[in-house]
Short mmCIF file of C-alpha atoms in Angstrom, two decimals:
data_model
loop_
_atom_site.label_atom_id
_atom_site.label_comp_id
_atom_site.label_asym_id
_atom_site.label_seq_id
_atom_site.Cartn_x
_atom_site.Cartn_y
_atom_site.Cartn_z
CA ALA A 1 0.24 10.99 -3.10
CA PRO A 2 0.36 9.31 -5.84
CA ARG A 3 -2.41 8.68 -8.18
CA VAL A 4 -1.78 5.02 -8.61
CA ALA A 5 1.39 2.63 -8.52
CA HIS A 6 2.07 1.39 -11.59
CA ALA A 7 3.59 -2.41 -12.91
CA TRP A 8 5.81 -2.01 -15.65
CA LEU A 9 6.62 -4.92 -18.35
CA PRO A 10 9.59 -4.47 -20.98
CA SER A 11 9.36 -6.28 -23.70
CA PRO A 12 12.46 -6.10 -26.23
CA ARG A 13 11.88 -6.85 -29.97
CA ASN A 14 14.56 -7.59 -33.28
CA LEU A 15 17.36 -6.65 -30.80
CA LEU A 16 21.43 -6.66 -32.18
CA ASP A 17 22.56 -9.78 -31.59
CA MET A 18 26.23 -9.13 -29.75
CA ASP A 19 27.23 -12.91 -29.37
CA THR A 20 29.68 -15.10 -32.40
CA PHE A 21 27.85 -18.55 -31.88
CA SER A 22 24.74 -17.94 -30.16
CA LYS A 23 21.88 -14.88 -29.37
CA SER A 24 22.21 -12.10 -26.96
CA ASP A 25 21.09 -12.61 -23.24
CA PRO A 26 19.45 -9.39 -22.89
CA VAL A 27 18.59 -7.39 -19.32
CA VAL A 28 16.84 -4.27 -19.22
CA VAL A 29 17.95 -1.63 -16.28
CA LEU A 30 15.33 1.02 -15.49
CA PHE A 31 16.65 4.55 -14.69
CA VAL A 32 14.22 7.46 -13.50
CA GLN A 33 14.79 11.22 -13.31
CA GLY A 34 13.98 13.00 -9.99
CA SER A 35 11.29 15.95 -10.81
CA GLY A 36 13.52 18.76 -11.98
CA SER A 37 16.55 17.03 -11.78
CA SER A 38 19.08 15.65 -14.81
CA GLU A 39 20.24 13.11 -12.87
CA TRP A 40 19.46 9.81 -13.86
CA LYS A 41 19.42 7.07 -11.14
CA GLU A 42 19.04 3.08 -11.47
CA PHE A 43 15.53 1.65 -10.43
CA GLY A 44 16.00 -1.53 -10.94
CA ARG A 45 16.62 -4.62 -13.54
CA THR A 46 14.77 -7.13 -15.02
CA GLU A 47 15.93 -10.68 -15.05
CA VAL A 48 18.70 -12.31 -17.72
CA ILE A 49 17.04 -14.16 -20.30
CA ASP A 50 19.09 -16.38 -22.31
CA ASN A 51 20.35 -16.80 -25.99
CA THR A 52 17.38 -14.69 -27.28
CA LEU A 53 16.98 -11.38 -29.56
CA ASN A 54 12.92 -11.43 -28.51
CA PRO A 55 12.88 -11.19 -24.91
CA ASP A 56 9.86 -10.97 -22.75
CA PHE A 57 10.76 -10.30 -19.43
CA VAL A 58 8.66 -11.58 -16.33
CA ARG A 59 9.97 -9.22 -13.38
CA LYS A 60 7.59 -5.73 -13.48
CA PHE A 61 8.71 -2.48 -12.41
CA VAL A 62 6.23 -0.94 -10.00
CA LEU A 63 5.94 2.55 -9.54
CA ASP A 64 4.00 5.30 -8.04
CA TYR A 65 2.38 7.94 -10.95
CA TYR A 66 2.16 11.62 -10.78
CA PHE A 67 -0.14 12.97 -12.98
CA GLU A 68 1.09 16.52 -12.20
CA GLU A 69 4.81 15.67 -12.40
CA LYS A 70 7.12 15.02 -15.79
CA GLN A 71 8.27 11.36 -14.87
CA ASN A 72 10.90 11.00 -17.08
CA LEU A 73 12.03 6.85 -17.85
CA ARG A 74 15.20 5.48 -19.47
CA PHE A 75 15.28 1.57 -20.77
CA ASP A 76 18.65 0.44 -21.49
CA VAL A 77 19.13 -3.20 -22.91
CA GLN A 78 22.10 -4.29 -21.68
CA GLU A 79 23.89 -7.62 -22.31
CA PRO A 80 26.11 -9.17 -19.11
CA LEU A 81 29.45 -10.33 -19.93
CA GLY A 82 29.80 -12.46 -17.15
CA SER A 83 32.37 -14.24 -15.00
CA HIS A 84 34.72 -14.40 -18.94
CA SER A 85 35.02 -10.78 -18.69
CA ALA A 86 38.11 -8.79 -17.52
CA VAL A 87 36.07 -6.10 -15.88
CA LEU A 88 33.46 -6.86 -13.47
CA GLY A 89 30.04 -6.26 -13.74
CA ALA A 90 30.82 -5.03 -17.68
CA GLN A 91 28.07 -5.80 -20.16
CA ASP A 92 27.60 -4.74 -23.83
CA PHE A 93 25.22 -2.12 -25.09
CA LEU A 94 22.26 -3.07 -27.07
CA GLY A 95 20.57 0.52 -27.38
CA GLN A 96 18.11 2.38 -24.97
CA ALA A 97 14.59 4.11 -25.16
CA PHE A 98 13.83 7.26 -23.14
CA VAL A 99 10.02 7.94 -22.50
CA ALA A 100 7.92 9.67 -20.05
CA LEU A 101 5.22 7.73 -18.15
CA GLY A 102 2.75 9.77 -19.06
CA GLU A 103 3.70 9.19 -22.40
CA VAL A 104 2.62 5.16 -21.71
CA ILE A 105 -0.33 5.85 -19.39
CA GLY A 106 -1.46 7.88 -22.17
CA SER A 107 -1.28 5.72 -25.09
CA GLN A 108 -4.00 3.32 -26.59
CA ARG A 109 -4.88 0.53 -23.54
CA GLY A 110 -1.19 1.19 -22.05
CA ARG A 111 0.83 -0.28 -24.57
CA LEU A 112 3.61 1.88 -26.34
CA GLU A 113 6.26 0.63 -29.02
CA ARG A 114 9.29 2.70 -28.98
CA ALA A 115 12.36 2.52 -30.95
CA LEU A 116 16.31 1.17 -29.03
CA THR A 117 18.41 3.79 -30.36
CA GLY A 118 22.24 4.34 -28.64
CA VAL A 119 24.53 2.62 -31.00
CA PRO A 120 25.24 3.82 -34.01
CA GLY A 121 24.89 3.25 -37.39
CA LYS A 122 23.11 0.19 -36.49
CA ARG A 123 19.38 -0.69 -35.72
CA CYS A 124 18.94 -1.71 -32.05
CA GLY A 125 15.17 -3.10 -32.30
CA THR A 126 12.13 -1.72 -30.45
CA ILE A 127 11.09 -1.80 -26.82
CA LEU A 128 7.24 -2.50 -26.30
CA LEU A 129 6.26 -0.79 -22.81
CA LEU A 130 3.27 -2.55 -21.44
CA ALA A 131 1.77 -0.36 -17.77
CA GLU A 132 -1.00 -1.71 -15.84
CA GLU A 133 -2.56 -0.53 -12.56
CA LEU A 134 -2.37 -1.81 -9.33
CA SER A 135 -6.00 -1.29 -8.28
CA ASN A 136 -5.08 -2.05 -4.93
CA CYS A 137 -8.92 -2.61 -3.57
CA ARG A 138 -10.65 0.29 -5.04
CA ASP A 139 -14.37 -1.37 -3.86
CA ILE A 140 -16.70 0.63 -2.08
CA VAL A 141 -18.93 -1.00 0.55
CA THR A 142 -22.81 0.48 1.03
CA MET A 143 -24.35 -1.80 4.62
CA GLN A 144 -27.39 -1.05 6.36
CA LEU A 145 -27.62 -2.72 9.92
CA CYS A 146 -30.55 -2.66 12.32
CA ALA A 147 -30.78 -4.26 15.85
CA ASN A 148 -32.98 -5.94 17.94
CA LYS A 149 -33.31 -6.39 21.86
CA LEU A 150 -30.73 -4.94 23.09
CA ASP A 151 -29.68 -3.98 26.59
CA LYS A 152 -31.92 -1.58 28.37
CA LYS A 153 -28.94 0.93 29.83
CA ASP A 154 -30.83 4.33 30.28
CA PHE A 155 -32.30 4.74 33.94
CA PHE A 156 -35.30 6.89 32.61
CA GLY A 157 -35.73 5.49 29.01
CA LYS A 158 -34.06 3.39 26.24
CA SER A 159 -30.87 3.01 25.28
CA ASP A 160 -29.43 5.26 22.15
CA PRO A 161 -27.32 2.88 20.26
CA PHE A 162 -25.16 3.40 17.70
CA LEU A 163 -21.38 1.21 16.10
CA VAL A 164 -18.42 1.31 16.09
CA PHE A 165 -16.16 -0.28 13.34
CA TYR A 166 -12.74 -1.76 13.78
CA ARG A 167 -10.09 -3.09 11.34
CA SER A 168 -7.51 -5.58 12.94
CA ASN A 169 -3.63 -4.48 12.17
CA GLU A 170 -0.76 -6.66 11.14
CA ASP A 171 0.13 -6.69 15.11
CA GLY A 172 -3.01 -7.23 16.56
CA THR A 173 -4.31 -4.11 17.75
CA PHE A 174 -7.55 -2.43 16.41
CA THR A 175 -7.86 0.83 14.61
CA ILE A 176 -11.51 2.48 14.79
CA CYS A 177 -12.62 3.31 10.82
CA HIS A 178 -16.57 3.54 11.08
CA LYS A 179 -18.86 5.06 13.32
CA THR A 180 -23.14 5.04 12.49
CA GLU A 181 -25.13 7.99 13.47
CA VAL A 182 -27.16 7.52 17.07
CA VAL A 183 -30.61 6.36 17.28
CA LYS A 184 -32.26 7.84 20.43
CA ASN A 185 -34.38 5.66 23.03
CA THR A 186 -35.10 2.32 21.08
CA LEU A 187 -33.91 -1.23 21.48
CA ASN A 188 -34.51 -1.60 18.01
CA PRO A 189 -32.75 0.37 16.40
CA VAL A 190 -32.74 1.11 12.06
CA TRP A 191 -29.46 2.84 11.19
CA GLN A 192 -29.18 4.62 8.21
CA PRO A 193 -27.04 3.15 5.02
CA PHE A 194 -23.20 4.35 4.99
CA THR A 195 -20.74 3.93 2.62
CA ILE A 196 -16.89 3.29 3.47
CA PRO A 197 -14.00 2.22 1.68
CA VAL A 198 -13.01 -1.95 0.92
CA ARG A 199 -9.36 -0.59 1.86
CA ALA A 200 -10.21 1.41 5.11
CA LEU A 201 -12.55 -1.58 6.32
CA CYS A 202 -10.22 -4.40 5.83
CA ASN A 203 -6.52 -3.30 4.16
CA GLY A 204 -8.07 -5.19 1.37
CA ASP A 205 -7.44 -8.21 3.43
CA TYR A 206 -11.36 -10.11 2.86
CA ASP A 207 -10.39 -12.58 5.92
CA ARG A 208 -9.46 -9.92 8.35
CA THR A 209 -11.36 -9.50 11.61
CA VAL A 210 -13.23 -6.68 11.71
CA LYS A 211 -15.19 -5.91 15.35
CA ILE A 212 -18.00 -3.89 15.61
CA ASP A 213 -18.86 -2.80 19.58
CA VAL A 214 -22.63 -1.89 20.13
CA TYR A 215 -22.79 1.36 22.73
CA ASP A 216 -25.39 3.32 24.57
CA TRP A 217 -24.77 7.46 23.52
CA ASP A 218 -24.29 9.03 26.87
CA ARG A 219 -24.18 13.02 26.92
CA ASP A 220 -21.30 13.48 29.02
CA GLY A 221 -19.25 11.23 26.59
CA SER A 222 -19.30 8.36 28.78
CA HIS A 223 -21.23 5.63 26.32
CA ASP A 224 -21.85 2.61 27.68
CA PHE A 225 -20.85 -0.25 26.31
CA ILE A 226 -23.65 -2.80 25.61
CA GLY A 227 -21.69 -5.73 23.38
CA GLU A 228 -19.28 -6.59 20.63
CA PHE A 229 -19.54 -9.03 17.51
CA ALA A 230 -16.43 -9.95 15.08
CA THR A 231 -16.65 -10.84 11.23
CA SER A 232 -14.92 -10.22 8.25
CA TYR A 233 -15.18 -8.61 4.86
CA ARG A 234 -15.57 -11.96 3.40
CA GLU A 235 -18.74 -12.53 5.65
CA LEU A 236 -20.33 -9.73 5.35
CA SER A 237 -20.29 -9.85 1.55
CA ARG A 238 -22.42 -13.17 2.03
CA ALA A 239 -25.39 -10.80 3.17
CA GLN A 240 -25.89 -9.85 -0.77
CA SER A 241 -27.87 -13.15 -0.56
CA GLN A 242 -29.17 -13.75 2.37
CA PHE A 243 -29.80 -11.79 6.16
CA THR A 244 -26.92 -11.94 8.34
CA VAL A 245 -27.72 -12.21 12.30
CA TYR A 246 -24.74 -11.59 14.52
CA GLU A 247 -25.09 -11.86 18.56
CA VAL A 248 -24.35 -8.76 20.75
CA LEU A 249 -22.29 -10.61 23.59
CA ASN A 250 -20.78 -8.43 26.53
CA PRO A 251 -17.65 -10.92 27.84
CA ARG A 252 -18.57 -9.43 31.39
CA LYS A 253 -22.03 -10.04 31.83
CA LYS A 254 -20.94 -13.68 30.49
CA CYS A 255 -18.79 -14.38 33.16
CA LYS A 256 -20.83 -13.44 35.61
CA LYS A 257 -24.48 -15.07 34.56
CA LYS A 258 -25.13 -18.49 33.80
CA LYS A 259 -27.97 -18.14 32.27
CA TYR A 260 -26.45 -15.17 30.54
CA VAL A 261 -27.59 -15.78 26.37
CA ASN A 262 -26.68 -12.38 24.49
CA SER A 263 -27.19 -8.76 24.81
CA GLY A 264 -29.61 -8.32 21.72
CA THR A 265 -28.76 -8.90 17.98
CA VAL A 266 -27.56 -6.74 15.09
CA THR A 267 -29.02 -8.02 11.75
CA LEU A 268 -27.23 -7.03 8.20
CA LEU A 269 -30.25 -5.31 5.95
CA SER A 270 -28.30 -5.05 3.04
CA PHE A 271 -24.24 -4.70 1.50
CA SER A 272 -23.18 -4.02 -1.88
CA VAL A 273 -20.05 -3.38 -3.46
CA GLU A 274 -19.01 -0.99 -6.27
CA SER A 275 -15.87 -0.19 -7.99
CA GLU A 276 -14.36 3.24 -7.41
CA PHE A 277 -12.99 4.73 -10.90
CA THR A 278 -9.73 6.23 -11.32
CA PHE A 279 -8.33 8.80 -13.79
CA VAL A 280 -6.14 6.29 -15.18
CA ASP A 281 -9.42 3.74 -16.05
CA TYR A 282 -10.52 6.99 -18.19
CA ILE A 283 -7.84 7.94 -19.81
CA ARG A 284 -7.08 3.71 -20.71
CA GLY A 285 -10.53 3.94 -21.10
CA GLY A 286 -9.75 6.28 -24.28
CA THR A 287 -10.85 9.48 -22.29
CA GLN A 288 -8.40 12.48 -24.36
CA LEU A 289 -8.03 15.60 -22.78
CA ASN A 290 -7.94 18.86 -24.97
CA PHE A 291 -5.78 21.86 -23.92
CA THR A 292 -6.20 25.11 -24.96
CA VAL A 293 -3.81 28.20 -24.23
CA ALA A 294 -4.78 31.94 -23.79
CA ILE A 295 -1.87 34.76 -23.46
CA ASP A 296 -2.82 38.12 -21.77
CA PHE A 297 -1.87 40.22 -24.61
CA THR A 298 -2.39 43.76 -22.19
CA ALA A 299 -0.48 47.17 -22.90
CA SER A 300 0.58 46.27 -18.70
CA ASN A 301 2.67 43.53 -19.47
CA GLY A 302 5.30 45.99 -21.15
CA MET A 303 6.55 46.37 -24.40
CA PRO A 304 8.07 42.76 -25.77
CA SER A 305 10.96 45.06 -26.97
CA GLN A 306 12.24 46.10 -23.56
CA PRO A 307 13.95 43.66 -20.95
CA THR A 308 11.30 44.63 -18.44
CA SER A 309 8.77 43.35 -20.11
CA LEU A 310 7.04 40.04 -18.90
CA HIS A 311 6.94 39.33 -22.92
CA TYR A 312 10.73 39.78 -23.22
CA ALA A 313 12.60 36.64 -24.19
CA SER A 314 16.23 37.33 -24.04
CA PRO A 315 18.43 34.41 -25.55
CA TYR A 316 19.31 32.80 -22.75
CA GLN A 317 15.67 32.93 -20.94
CA LEU A 318 12.49 31.89 -21.58
CA SER A 319 10.07 34.76 -20.95
CA ALA A 320 7.66 33.73 -17.78
CA TYR A 321 4.64 33.42 -20.47
CA ALA A 322 6.71 30.75 -22.21
CA LEU A 323 7.47 29.03 -18.70
CA ALA A 324 4.26 28.62 -17.81
CA LEU A 325 3.11 27.50 -21.35
CA LYS A 326 5.93 24.89 -21.66
CA ALA A 327 5.65 23.82 -17.86
CA VAL A 328 2.10 22.79 -18.03
CA GLY A 329 1.56 22.02 -21.84
CA GLU A 330 4.77 19.21 -21.85
CA ILE A 331 2.50 17.32 -19.56
CA ILE A 332 -0.68 17.57 -20.46
CA GLN A 333 0.26 17.13 -24.16
CA ASP A 334 0.90 13.11 -23.23
CA TYR A 335 -2.64 12.55 -22.79
CA ASP A 336 -3.82 14.71 -26.28
CA SER A 337 -3.58 11.11 -29.16
CA ASP A 338 -3.37 14.68 -31.74
CA LYS A 339 -1.03 17.34 -30.17
CA LEU A 340 -3.12 19.98 -31.56
CA PHE A 341 -3.85 22.73 -29.40
CA PRO A 342 -5.82 25.76 -29.88
CA ALA A 343 -3.91 28.66 -28.92
CA TYR A 344 -5.36 32.21 -28.43
CA GLY A 345 -4.15 35.71 -27.41
CA PHE A 346 -6.87 38.91 -25.85
CA GLY A 347 -6.19 42.16 -24.86
CA ALA A 348 -4.52 43.39 -28.26
CA LYS A 349 -5.23 45.29 -31.18
CA LEU A 350 -4.84 43.52 -34.44
CA PRO A 351 -3.28 44.60 -37.74
CA PRO A 352 -4.55 45.81 -40.31
CA ASP A 353 -7.20 48.02 -38.64
CA GLY A 354 -6.21 48.51 -35.29
CA LYS A 355 -9.56 45.83 -34.25
CA ILE A 356 -9.23 44.99 -30.23
CA SER A 357 -10.02 41.22 -29.76
CA HIS A 358 -10.26 38.56 -26.74
CA GLN A 359 -9.71 35.53 -28.87
CA PHE A 360 -7.57 35.79 -31.49
CA PRO A 361 -5.53 32.99 -33.11
CA LEU A 362 -2.22 33.09 -32.06
CA ASN A 363 -1.41 31.18 -35.74
CA ASN A 364 -3.40 33.94 -37.50
CA ASN A 365 -5.67 31.51 -38.46
CA VAL A 366 -9.31 31.93 -37.45
CA ASP A 367 -11.03 28.70 -39.39
CA ASN A 368 -8.32 26.77 -37.36
CA PRO A 369 -6.62 28.26 -34.38
CA SER A 370 -4.80 24.65 -33.50
CA CYS A 371 -0.93 24.60 -33.49
CA ALA A 372 1.51 21.28 -33.84
CA GLY A 373 2.73 20.59 -30.01
CA ILE A 374 3.82 22.92 -27.76
CA GLU A 375 6.92 23.94 -29.88
CA GLY A 376 3.89 24.81 -32.62
CA VAL A 377 2.49 27.06 -29.71
CA LEU A 378 5.47 28.51 -28.42
CA GLU A 379 6.40 29.77 -32.18
CA SER A 380 2.85 31.64 -32.99
CA TYR A 381 2.94 33.18 -29.88
CA LEU A 382 6.26 34.87 -30.47
CA GLN A 383 4.85 35.51 -33.81
CA SER A 384 2.20 37.28 -32.06
CA LEU A 385 4.48 39.10 -30.31
CA ARG A 386 5.69 40.77 -33.60
CA THR A 387 2.69 41.46 -35.09
CA VAL A 388 -0.15 42.69 -32.27
CA GLN A 389 0.02 45.74 -30.44
CA LEU A 390 -0.48 45.35 -26.69
CA TYR A 391 -3.89 47.47 -25.08
CA GLY A 392 -6.59 46.02 -23.14
CA PRO A 393 -8.70 45.12 -21.12
CA THR A 394 -8.12 42.34 -19.27
CA ASN A 395 -11.20 39.97 -20.12
CA PHE A 396 -11.08 36.45 -19.41
CA ALA A 397 -14.97 35.77 -20.28
CA PRO A 398 -14.47 35.14 -24.57
CA VAL A 399 -12.32 32.77 -24.31
CA ILE A 400 -13.73 30.64 -21.32
CA ASN A 401 -17.03 30.84 -23.56
CA GLN A 402 -15.25 29.67 -26.36
CA VAL A 403 -13.65 26.63 -24.98
CA ALA A 404 -17.11 25.75 -22.79
CA GLY A 405 -19.00 25.97 -26.51
CA ALA A 406 -16.07 23.25 -27.88
CA ALA A 407 -16.98 21.23 -24.42
CA ALA A 408 -20.37 21.74 -25.15
CA GLN A 409 -20.07 19.45 -28.12
CA VAL A 410 -19.18 16.16 -26.54
CA THR A 411 -20.44 15.50 -22.82
CA ASP A 412 -20.28 11.69 -22.94
CA GLY A 413 -16.57 11.85 -21.56
CA SER A 414 -14.55 10.55 -24.52
CA GLN A 415 -13.06 14.65 -24.28
CA TYR A 416 -12.37 16.74 -20.91
CA HIS A 417 -10.99 20.12 -21.78
CA VAL A 418 -8.34 21.84 -19.96
CA LEU A 419 -8.18 25.52 -20.81
CA LEU A 420 -5.04 27.35 -19.43
CA ILE A 421 -4.84 31.42 -19.48
CA ILE A 422 -1.51 33.11 -18.26
CA THR A 423 -2.18 36.81 -17.10
CA ASP A 424 -0.38 39.73 -15.52
CA GLY A 425 -3.08 41.40 -13.65
CA VAL A 426 -6.32 42.55 -12.77
CA ILE A 427 -9.57 41.22 -14.27
CA SER A 428 -11.73 43.94 -16.37
CA ASP A 429 -14.87 41.64 -16.57
CA MET A 430 -14.99 39.58 -13.09
CA LEU A 431 -19.18 39.50 -13.68
CA GLN A 432 -18.88 38.25 -17.09
CA THR A 433 -16.28 35.87 -16.18
CA LYS A 434 -18.02 34.36 -12.92
CA GLU A 435 -21.10 33.85 -15.55
CA ALA A 436 -18.72 32.09 -17.37
CA ILE A 437 -17.23 30.18 -15.04
CA VAL A 438 -20.43 29.01 -13.57
CA THR A 439 -22.12 27.86 -16.81
CA ALA A 440 -18.98 26.06 -17.66
CA SER A 441 -18.57 23.55 -14.36
CA ALA A 442 -21.21 21.88 -15.50
CA LEU A 443 -19.52 20.86 -18.67
CA PRO A 444 -16.12 18.59 -18.97
CA MET A 445 -13.64 21.42 -18.60
CA SER A 446 -11.03 22.72 -15.80
CA ILE A 447 -9.12 26.38 -16.02
CA ILE A 448 -6.34 27.08 -15.06
CA ILE A 449 -4.68 30.62 -14.38
CA VAL A 450 -1.11 31.39 -14.19
CA GLY A 451 -0.48 34.71 -12.99
CA VAL A 452 2.74 36.17 -13.71
CA GLY A 453 4.50 39.21 -12.73
CA PRO A 454 4.39 41.36 -9.28
CA ALA A 455 0.64 42.33 -9.28
CA GLU A 456 -2.11 41.45 -6.90
CA PHE A 457 -4.51 38.61 -7.32
CA GLU A 458 -6.84 38.82 -5.06
CA ALA A 459 -9.70 38.35 -7.90
CA MET A 460 -8.11 35.26 -9.05
CA GLU A 461 -8.08 33.81 -5.62
CA GLU A 462 -11.91 34.41 -5.79
CA LEU A 463 -12.25 32.48 -8.91
CA ASP A 464 -10.32 29.83 -7.79
CA GLY A 465 -13.25 29.01 -5.59
CA ASP A 466 -11.67 26.39 -2.91
CA GLU A 467 -12.68 28.52 0.09
CA VAL A 468 -16.36 30.09 -1.16
CA ARG A 469 -18.03 28.65 -4.51
CA VAL A 470 -17.92 30.43 -7.14
CA SER A 471 -21.58 32.32 -8.09
CA SER A 472 -23.37 34.49 -10.36
CA ARG A 473 -26.68 36.08 -9.98
CA GLY A 474 -27.99 33.51 -7.21
CA ARG A 475 -25.86 30.49 -9.33
CA TYR A 476 -23.62 28.41 -7.74
CA ALA A 477 -20.83 26.85 -9.71
CA GLU A 478 -21.86 22.66 -10.01
CA ARG A 479 -18.19 21.61 -9.19
CA ASP A 480 -14.50 23.37 -8.68
CA ILE A 481 -12.89 23.88 -11.76
CA VAL A 482 -10.73 26.79 -11.42
CA GLN A 483 -7.25 26.61 -9.94
CA PHE A 484 -5.20 29.64 -9.86
CA VAL A 485 -1.21 29.99 -8.77
CA PRO A 486 0.76 33.06 -8.66
CA PHE A 487 3.83 32.69 -11.16
CA ARG A 488 6.53 33.94 -8.44
CA ASP A 489 5.84 31.51 -5.90
CA TYR A 490 7.29 28.83 -7.98
CA VAL A 491 10.62 30.59 -9.41
CA ASP A 492 13.75 28.54 -8.13
CA ASP A 493 16.54 31.20 -6.49
CA SER A 494 19.59 29.79 -8.18
CA GLY A 495 17.34 30.50 -11.23
CA ASN A 496 17.00 27.21 -12.50
CA GLN A 497 14.10 27.08 -14.77
CA VAL A 498 13.53 23.60 -14.98
CA LEU A 499 12.87 23.83 -11.47
CA SER A 500 10.76 26.37 -11.41
CA MET A 501 8.60 24.45 -14.72
CA ALA A 502 8.67 21.62 -12.24
CA ARG A 503 7.04 22.77 -9.27
CA LEU A 504 4.66 25.14 -11.19
CA ALA A 505 3.05 21.95 -13.32
CA LYS A 506 3.60 20.34 -9.96
CA ASP A 507 0.49 22.71 -8.18
CA VAL A 508 -1.63 23.65 -11.49
CA LEU A 509 -2.20 20.06 -12.23
CA ALA A 510 -2.73 18.46 -9.25
CA GLU A 511 -6.40 18.64 -9.09
CA ILE A 512 -6.98 18.01 -12.98
CA PRO A 513 -7.57 14.25 -12.25
CA GLU A 514 -9.92 15.34 -9.29
CA GLN A 515 -11.61 17.38 -11.20
CA LEU A 516 -11.81 15.27 -13.94
CA LEU A 517 -13.59 12.68 -11.57
CA SER A 518 -16.42 15.02 -10.26
CA TYR A 519 -17.29 15.67 -13.58
CA MET A 520 -17.75 11.45 -14.56
CA LYS A 521 -19.58 11.25 -11.35
CA THR A 522 -21.74 13.59 -11.17
CA ARG A 523 -23.11 12.12 -15.01
CA ASP A 524 -22.44 8.82 -14.07
CA ILE A 525 -20.36 8.17 -16.73
CA LYS A 526 -18.13 4.87 -16.49
CA PRO A 527 -14.65 4.47 -18.06
CA ARG A 528 -15.54 2.79 -21.58
CA ARG A 529 -13.48 -1.06 -21.71
CA ALA A 530 -9.77 -0.79 -22.91
CA ASP A 531 -9.90 -3.54 -25.71
CA PRO A 532 -7.99 -6.44 -24.57
#
């Protein structure tokens, strides 16, 4: 599912002037590229604005945003030639800009200016892109109700009442959206407070009918209908300032008995609304994703100069390590403003004395292990392959603790760390790694492990923690922060590396937004307000 829909508002500036007697009449056409595809498809176009080189378009593009995908966009600025042209639909080309959706989301205040190019020898001006999140009703409601003098339905005791909430649909039908717990043996129940998203209650329409049925619970499932009442989100929300009392009516009883008044009352005791923050709220509020890479240099990978090695890079094809690094890094880098990425190796003997290291900087700079961009990481990785000796064992704990130490420095929500470990096999320090993960789960960080090669990866599945939460010496991980995938599951049969990378990134990155939100929620950290 998409994280959220986004509206895009393009505003070109200082455009080329193609008209002799007036200024250009521009239109912006948006093209999108499918995941893992090189083909561009037209998505939509703005209105045409006459006689201006600095148009502000009104028509927005609404796109679904997926953090885990590289969503490439192309904005073409054109001037339709109109009916006077000999070619129907012909246009003058005023320039184009290429951008990834994540770049704009990750830029300051969701606002990015990009130079227009494509007309040789001419300055084409710029295009300003503004992205805003469509909230789609993210509020969450907490309410509590009680009832008074409900009808008695049980022969030997009082009733066992519970409530069922229904949302009305466009076609007049109703869909169940919440059930309260059963309160046993009382005609005056007080139900526990409960929480429900506003979109589940009324689909974002504050005046839509919300129907509430009152039942008496029976063990055999044939619950007795006590009565019903109707309200709306808008009416419920008034309870923030006053108690609201509803009459519970049973239509059958009302028809049969002339003196029938009601089957009891239900009172709304409390009603409060909170906004549910999204991943994008934090990114727009300035939260930076800090990306760190750790690469396995153990001897089980094979000699890098041999084609059988997992580190072997032919002139025509990247190694599995380089592919995994590019797949994940090229998406995460859009959310890191300085584009400087610490990169480490583990399990190698280092020159000149052959000392074994489990966290050596790939750029050979202990004081500053950061590389410039994903290309910088790749260069340092290939350079290290030529200078170190692959050895062992496969220890994860040192590099996890290294990143955890950096994450512990800033815990106010402005920084979130993502560690990518790429490995070929069986882990040697399982107990220490579990301990490191449990400690790291309380910090603003996530760990992605990509397994390359044919090995069995049962130990990695245990670290993933989807089924059973990782534990160490009686302590359980606070959050699930590890995502493991075997690279072989994503290799395209036809050898299309772009498609393999897109598939891998989609799966390993899909959990990062939820993991970031879980950290913020447990620490009650709200997103910083973006400057207007």
